[in-house]
Amino acid sequence: MAAGVADAHLIEVDRSWGVVGASTIGLTFSLGTLLLYTFGVFVRPLTAEFGWTRTQLSGALALSQYTFAFAAPVWGMLIDRFGPRAVLLPSVVCMALLVGSLSLLGNLWEYYLIFIAASFCAGGATPIGYAAVLVRRFERRLGLALGLAMMGVGIGAAVLPPLSAMLIHDFGWRAAYVGLGILTFVFTVPAALIATRRASGPARTGIATPLAPLLPTPMPVLPLIISRTFILICAIFVLLGATSIGTLTSIVPMMVGRGFTLQAAAKLAGLTGLAAICGRGGIGWVLDRVHPPFVVAGIALAALGAYLLAAYGSGGTSGTVMALLLGAVVGAEVDFTAFFIRRYFGEATFSRLYGVAFGIFLIGVGTGPVLASTSFDHFGSYRPGSLLFAAGAVLVVLLTFVMPRPPAMRRAG
């Protein structure tokens, strides 16, 4: 009997880590990796064909992030109400179609419209959808599970920019968008089905009302949203998001301006993704064992080094070190936010709180590229923007010192 219980436990563990693998694949082709991390590769081809400035192009990115900032809480509410599968599957299909439709661009307003539509139609194809699955399956090793799943963000950052550059070089930018759309559909639909196989229903916990004791209603989240801890979490990660994405989306044009070819600059951007892949699981392992704000402070110091190298580096070795340091930061905000909210506030309100926090985080993500592009358009250099980002990293370190300790973690059986 004991052997049978042990075998069942092993099967369950295997299935849980299979969910992590499927989530990793899904996040490789998520909303952020497809629109944010490939953005810099398409800047020069779109500018050459249509004459759009970099500020105009980054405006579409900003509008997309701002739109999703308001939509993210709704996506979190939908996941708590209907479950991850009902939200994730339609989202990945819409994401594939929208990316492919970028090949039909003819006007700037169409570019803006597609980026905005992605926020309304594909919001589940983000960490909101996949994190909701993982917090239902993991407790004691949640940090490791989130870290491994978020490796998909690093894989996307490593693979998609050079892949896009290769497709642009060989077939043109329109065919490159078509190719990305096809790959998104082929990989994400099976991944979403596997990830949500045993997490398809609504949130398991809530508050039962006197009139409907068997039909729990969602726990209220407003008192938690206005709490000091939640505000600190949002402030820390919106700063990290703005500075890291602002730098990441500028790497390709920044390096091309320093004499790199488009392909070489895209490979350097891909190196950021490789660094994220190598470090994400390790960072998640550390999160499960070290006071989490200390881990965030270390990540912010790595970000500070990356931004200073972006401001004063000359390419070559300094560019490589910058990419490696940035890789420790890019995407970390997303799994850190999920980890912090789960640890500080529990599972019952996770998707709604994470949706709010993710929406606020996206305001920073949308602002960062605009600040970087404006720095170049107005000063002829990315240096002022990089120095501003360095100041933001210093502020993050200071904020981590006032974060409380999370509640004692329940040990999983």
Tab-separated table of C-alpha atoms in Angstrom, residues 1-289:
chain	number	residue	atom	x	y	z
A	1	MET	CA	0.000	0.000	0.000
A	2	ALA	CA	2.826	2.367	0.955
A	3	ALA	CA	4.572	1.592	-2.312
A	4	GLY	CA	1.401	2.411	-4.216
A	5	VAL	CA	1.093	5.747	-2.421
A	6	ALA	CA	4.746	6.498	-3.159
A	7	ASP	CA	4.273	5.628	-6.837
A	8	ALA	CA	1.223	7.874	-7.050
A	9	HIS	CA	3.208	10.679	-5.423
A	10	LEU	CA	6.005	10.259	-7.952
A	11	ILE	CA	3.507	10.318	-10.824
A	12	GLU	CA	1.977	13.522	-9.455
A	13	VAL	CA	5.414	15.097	-9.112
A	14	ASP	CA	6.251	14.137	-12.682
A	15	ARG	CA	3.003	15.625	-13.929
A	16	SER	CA	3.639	18.829	-11.993
A	17	TRP	CA	7.072	19.306	-13.501
A	18	GLY	CA	5.558	18.530	-16.900
A	19	VAL	CA	3.325	21.536	-16.311
A	20	VAL	CA	6.460	23.592	-15.699
A	21	GLY	CA	7.920	22.426	-19.017
A	22	ALA	CA	4.743	23.263	-20.902
A	23	SER	CA	4.633	26.684	-19.245
A	24	THR	CA	8.234	27.280	-20.291
A	25	ILE	CA	7.341	26.595	-23.922
A	26	GLY	CA	4.268	28.796	-23.710
A	27	LEU	CA	6.217	31.705	-22.251
A	28	THR	CA	8.826	31.395	-24.983
A	29	PHE	CA	6.132	32.578	-27.412
A	30	SER	CA	4.208	34.852	-25.064
A	31	LEU	CA	2.919	38.357	-25.587
A	32	GLY	CA	6.048	39.950	-24.153
A	33	THR	CA	8.655	37.923	-26.011
A	34	LEU	CA	6.919	38.299	-29.366
A	35	LEU	CA	6.251	42.039	-29.212
A	36	LEU	CA	8.823	43.421	-26.779
A	37	TYR	CA	11.958	41.389	-27.323
A	38	THR	CA	11.793	41.347	-31.116
A	39	PHE	CA	10.889	45.041	-31.258
A	40	GLY	CA	14.442	46.312	-31.728
A	41	VAL	CA	15.106	43.949	-34.645
A	42	PHE	CA	12.192	45.361	-36.653
A	43	VAL	CA	12.960	49.037	-35.907
A	44	ARG	CA	15.360	49.671	-38.785
A	45	PRO	CA	13.404	47.745	-41.490
A	46	LEU	CA	10.153	49.519	-40.580
A	47	THR	CA	11.892	52.896	-40.418
A	48	ALA	CA	13.534	52.288	-43.793
A	49	GLU	CA	10.268	51.314	-45.494
A	50	PHE	CA	7.809	53.736	-43.913
A	51	GLY	CA	9.987	56.546	-42.551
A	52	TRP	CA	8.577	56.176	-39.027
A	53	THR	CA	10.791	57.518	-36.233
A	54	ARG	CA	11.912	55.342	-33.350
A	55	THR	CA	9.745	57.359	-30.991
A	56	GLN	CA	6.703	56.697	-33.188
A	57	LEU	CA	7.430	52.979	-33.234
A	58	SER	CA	8.005	52.766	-29.497
A	59	GLY	CA	4.708	54.627	-29.068
A	60	ALA	CA	2.877	51.523	-30.286
A	61	LEU	CA	4.758	49.472	-27.729
A	62	ALA	CA	3.858	51.941	-24.995
A	63	LEU	CA	0.180	52.002	-25.952
A	64	SER	CA	0.100	48.216	-25.918
A	65	GLN	CA	1.574	48.068	-22.434
A	66	TYR	CA	-0.635	50.846	-21.094
A	67	THR	CA	-3.704	49.143	-22.519
A	68	PHE	CA	-2.736	45.853	-20.949
A	69	ALA	CA	-2.068	47.655	-17.673
A	70	PHE	CA	-5.819	48.280	-17.494
A	71	ALA	CA	-6.753	44.920	-18.997
A	72	ALA	CA	-4.506	42.768	-16.776
A	73	PRO	CA	-6.740	42.961	-13.665
A	74	VAL	CA	-9.663	41.861	-15.832
A	75	TRP	CA	-7.649	38.905	-17.128
A	76	GLY	CA	-6.792	37.974	-13.540
A	77	MET	CA	-10.457	38.150	-12.557
A	78	LEU	CA	-11.416	35.969	-15.537
A	79	ILE	CA	-8.832	33.354	-14.561
A	80	ASP	CA	-10.108	33.240	-10.964
A	81	ARG	CA	-13.692	33.023	-12.241
A	82	PHE	CA	-13.393	30.581	-15.160
A	83	GLY	CA	-10.010	28.930	-14.700
A	84	PRO	CA	-6.726	29.109	-16.648
A	85	ARG	CA	-7.744	26.874	-19.565
A	86	ALA	CA	-10.778	28.929	-20.600
A	87	VAL	CA	-8.540	32.021	-20.767
A	88	LEU	CA	-5.221	30.627	-21.962
A	89	LEU	CA	-6.319	28.679	-25.042
A	90	PRO	CA	-8.161	31.509	-26.834
A	91	SER	CA	-5.321	33.866	-25.944
A	92	VAL	CA	-2.562	31.837	-27.588
A	93	VAL	CA	-4.586	31.441	-30.790
A	94	CYS	CA	-5.261	35.186	-30.950
A	95	MET	CA	-1.600	35.910	-30.255
A	96	ALA	CA	-0.485	33.823	-33.234
A	97	LEU	CA	-2.993	35.509	-35.536
A	98	LEU	CA	-2.077	39.026	-34.422
A	99	VAL	CA	1.667	38.501	-34.833
A	100	GLY	CA	1.114	37.122	-38.324
A	101	SER	CA	-1.134	40.064	-39.208
A	102	LEU	CA	1.766	42.476	-38.667
A	103	SER	CA	2.978	41.321	-42.091
A	104	LEU	CA	0.080	43.278	-43.633
A	105	LEU	CA	1.151	46.675	-42.265
A	106	GLY	CA	0.738	49.704	-44.479
A	107	ASN	CA	0.028	52.551	-42.061
A	108	LEU	CA	1.238	53.558	-38.615
A	109	TRP	CA	-2.277	53.381	-37.168
A	110	GLU	CA	-2.486	49.707	-38.199
A	111	TYR	CA	0.734	49.036	-36.293
A	112	TYR	CA	-0.740	50.731	-33.220
A	113	LEU	CA	-4.060	48.909	-33.590
A	114	ILE	CA	-2.481	45.446	-33.684
A	115	PHE	CA	-0.323	46.135	-30.639
A	116	ILE	CA	-3.355	47.407	-28.710
A	117	ALA	CA	-5.547	44.492	-29.856
A	118	ALA	CA	-2.996	42.061	-28.443
A	119	SER	CA	-3.681	43.438	-24.964
A	120	PHE	CA	-7.426	42.867	-25.287
A	121	CYS	CA	-7.366	39.520	-27.095
A	122	ALA	CA	-4.222	37.710	-25.913
A	123	GLY	CA	-3.849	38.698	-22.268
A	124	GLY	CA	-3.857	35.093	-21.123
A	125	ALA	CA	-0.757	34.346	-23.219
A	126	THR	CA	1.347	36.048	-20.558
A	127	PRO	CA	2.775	35.116	-17.159
A	128	ILE	CA	-0.663	35.883	-15.706
A	129	GLY	CA	-2.053	32.740	-17.303
A	130	TYR	CA	0.881	30.424	-16.652
A	131	ALA	CA	1.609	31.633	-13.108
A	132	ALA	CA	-2.016	30.933	-12.188
A	133	VAL	CA	-1.395	27.299	-13.114
A	134	LEU	CA	1.865	27.019	-11.177
A	135	VAL	CA	0.625	28.508	-7.899
A	136	ARG	CA	-2.052	25.807	-7.857
A	137	ARG	CA	0.488	23.010	-8.264
A	138	PHE	CA	3.428	24.148	-6.092
A	139	GLU	CA	3.955	25.395	-2.566
A	140	ARG	CA	7.363	24.621	-1.073
A	141	ARG	CA	9.184	24.780	-4.419
A	142	LEU	CA	7.167	27.588	-5.923
A	143	GLY	CA	10.204	29.799	-6.494
A	144	LEU	CA	11.996	27.059	-8.406
A	145	ALA	CA	8.899	26.216	-10.448
A	146	LEU	CA	8.326	29.868	-11.392
A	147	GLY	CA	12.006	30.342	-12.157
A	148	LEU	CA	12.137	27.333	-14.467
A	149	ALA	CA	8.920	28.325	-16.207
A	150	MET	CA	10.111	31.893	-16.692
A	151	MET	CA	13.171	30.488	-18.440
A	152	GLY	CA	10.814	30.578	-21.384
A	153	VAL	CA	11.090	34.359	-21.327
A	154	GLY	CA	14.859	33.975	-21.532
A	155	ILE	CA	14.594	31.418	-24.316
A	156	GLY	CA	12.355	33.785	-26.229
A	157	ALA	CA	14.769	36.662	-25.672
A	158	ALA	CA	17.670	34.453	-26.802
A	159	VAL	CA	16.075	32.818	-29.836
A	160	LEU	CA	13.477	35.177	-31.252
A	161	PRO	CA	15.648	38.282	-31.967
A	162	PRO	CA	18.328	36.419	-34.000
A	163	LEU	CA	15.639	34.259	-35.636
A	164	SER	CA	13.741	37.389	-36.637
A	165	ALA	CA	16.929	39.011	-37.939
A	166	MET	CA	17.679	35.914	-40.026
A	167	LEU	CA	14.161	35.868	-41.470
A	168	ILE	CA	14.346	39.585	-42.242
A	169	HIS	CA	17.705	39.162	-43.957
A	170	ASP	CA	16.587	36.185	-46.054
A	171	PHE	CA	12.918	36.898	-46.741
A	172	GLY	CA	12.067	40.423	-45.568
A	173	TRP	CA	10.313	41.760	-42.499
A	174	ARG	CA	6.803	40.804	-43.668
A	175	ALA	CA	7.725	37.128	-44.032
A	176	ALA	CA	9.459	37.310	-40.662
A	177	TYR	CA	6.189	38.263	-38.960
A	178	VAL	CA	4.359	35.451	-40.773
A	179	GLY	CA	6.972	32.963	-39.617
A	180	LEU	CA	6.709	34.113	-36.015
A	181	GLY	CA	2.924	33.766	-36.144
A	182	ILE	CA	3.123	30.178	-37.450
A	183	LEU	CA	5.687	29.160	-34.840
A	184	THR	CA	3.568	30.691	-32.103
A	185	PHE	CA	0.522	28.635	-33.077
A	186	VAL	CA	2.440	25.364	-33.496
A	187	PHE	CA	4.135	25.544	-30.100
A	188	THR	CA	1.713	27.345	-27.813
A	189	VAL	CA	-1.565	25.497	-28.441
A	190	PRO	CA	-0.201	22.091	-27.295
A	191	ALA	CA	1.688	23.780	-24.450
A	192	ALA	CA	-1.472	25.494	-23.193
A	193	LEU	CA	-3.414	22.219	-23.322
A	194	ILE	CA	-0.774	20.397	-21.286
A	195	ALA	CA	-0.231	23.194	-18.781
A	196	THR	CA	-3.915	23.555	-17.960
A	197	ARG	CA	-4.853	19.880	-18.032
A	198	ARG	CA	-5.429	19.662	-14.274
A	199	ALA	CA	-5.900	23.355	-13.549
A	200	SER	CA	-8.870	24.120	-15.751
A	201	GLY	CA	-11.406	25.212	-13.133
A	202	PRO	CA	-11.839	28.417	-11.118
A	203	ALA	CA	-9.912	29.256	-7.959
A	204	ARG	CA	-10.457	26.641	-5.278
A	205	THR	CA	-10.858	28.950	-2.293
A	206	GLY	CA	-13.122	31.859	-1.484
A	207	ILE	CA	-15.678	33.144	1.014
A	208	ALA	CA	-19.025	31.351	1.278
A	209	THR	CA	-22.050	33.620	1.611
A	210	PRO	CA	-24.964	32.833	3.957
A	211	LEU	CA	-27.311	32.552	0.991
A	212	ALA	CA	-25.041	30.313	-1.035
A	213	PRO	CA	-22.692	28.390	1.287
A	214	LEU	CA	-21.809	25.894	-1.438
A	215	LEU	CA	-21.046	28.549	-4.045
A	216	PRO	CA	-18.069	30.496	-2.697
A	217	THR	CA	-17.668	34.097	-3.794
A	218	PRO	CA	-14.259	35.666	-4.445
A	219	MET	CA	-12.408	37.170	-1.497
A	220	PRO	CA	-12.226	40.992	-1.586
A	221	VAL	CA	-8.901	42.352	-2.784
A	222	LEU	CA	-9.190	46.123	-2.309
A	223	PRO	CA	-7.832	46.090	1.284
A	224	LEU	CA	-4.853	44.098	0.028
A	225	ILE	CA	-4.252	46.383	-2.959
A	226	ILE	CA	-3.937	49.451	-0.743
A	227	SER	CA	-1.694	47.700	1.781
A	228	ARG	CA	1.872	48.907	2.271
A	229	THR	CA	3.341	45.569	1.233
A	230	PHE	CA	1.475	45.436	-2.069
A	231	ILE	CA	2.386	49.039	-2.896
A	232	LEU	CA	6.057	48.299	-2.230
A	233	ILE	CA	5.943	45.201	-4.433
A	234	CYS	CA	4.452	47.207	-7.296
A	235	ALA	CA	6.920	50.084	-6.886
A	236	ILE	CA	9.935	47.770	-6.946
A	237	PHE	CA	8.913	45.815	-9.978
A	238	VAL	CA	7.563	48.690	-12.042
A	239	LEU	CA	10.989	50.332	-11.716
A	240	LEU	CA	12.802	47.129	-12.671
A	241	GLY	CA	10.449	46.587	-15.596
A	242	ALA	CA	10.837	50.093	-16.988
A	243	THR	CA	14.611	50.127	-16.777
A	244	SER	CA	15.316	46.582	-17.987
A	245	ILE	CA	12.922	46.612	-20.940
A	246	GLY	CA	13.936	50.147	-21.866
A	247	THR	CA	17.525	48.936	-22.138
A	248	LEU	CA	16.687	45.634	-23.806
A	249	THR	CA	14.645	47.184	-26.612
A	250	SER	CA	17.511	49.597	-27.291
A	251	ILE	CA	20.347	47.072	-27.484
A	252	VAL	CA	20.056	46.367	-31.211
A	253	PRO	CA	19.881	49.984	-32.463
A	254	MET	CA	22.410	51.008	-29.799
A	255	MET	CA	24.952	48.424	-30.953
A	256	VAL	CA	24.298	49.119	-34.632
A	257	GLY	CA	25.092	52.761	-33.886
A	258	ARG	CA	28.413	51.613	-32.401
A	259	GLY	CA	29.387	49.789	-35.588
A	260	PHE	CA	27.770	46.354	-35.182
A	261	THR	CA	25.911	44.708	-38.056
A	262	LEU	CA	22.214	44.014	-37.529
A	263	GLN	CA	22.889	40.284	-37.164
A	264	ALA	CA	25.725	40.830	-34.665
A	265	ALA	CA	23.611	43.233	-32.618
A	266	ALA	CA	20.709	40.754	-32.622
A	267	LYS	CA	23.050	38.016	-31.366
A	268	LEU	CA	24.130	40.294	-28.535
A	269	ALA	CA	20.474	40.821	-27.649
A	270	GLY	CA	20.069	37.046	-27.790
A	271	LEU	CA	22.942	36.691	-25.317
A	272	THR	CA	20.732	38.497	-22.824
A	273	GLY	CA	18.194	35.716	-23.220
A	274	LEU	CA	20.842	33.026	-22.773
A	275	ALA	CA	21.946	34.651	-19.534
A	276	ALA	CA	18.334	34.714	-18.377
A	277	ILE	CA	17.961	31.015	-19.209
A	278	CYS	CA	21.051	30.050	-17.244
A	279	GLY	CA	20.195	32.128	-14.203
A	280	ARG	CA	16.437	31.828	-13.890
A	281	GLY	CA	16.228	28.395	-12.279
A	282	GLY	CA	19.059	29.228	-9.894
A	283	ILE	CA	17.410	32.469	-8.861
A	284	GLY	CA	14.162	30.610	-8.233
A	285	TRP	CA	16.006	28.076	-6.058
A	286	VAL	CA	17.520	30.923	-4.034
A	287	LEU	CA	14.121	32.593	-3.632
A	288	ASP	CA	12.835	29.504	-1.819
A	289	ARG	CA	15.693	29.730	0.710
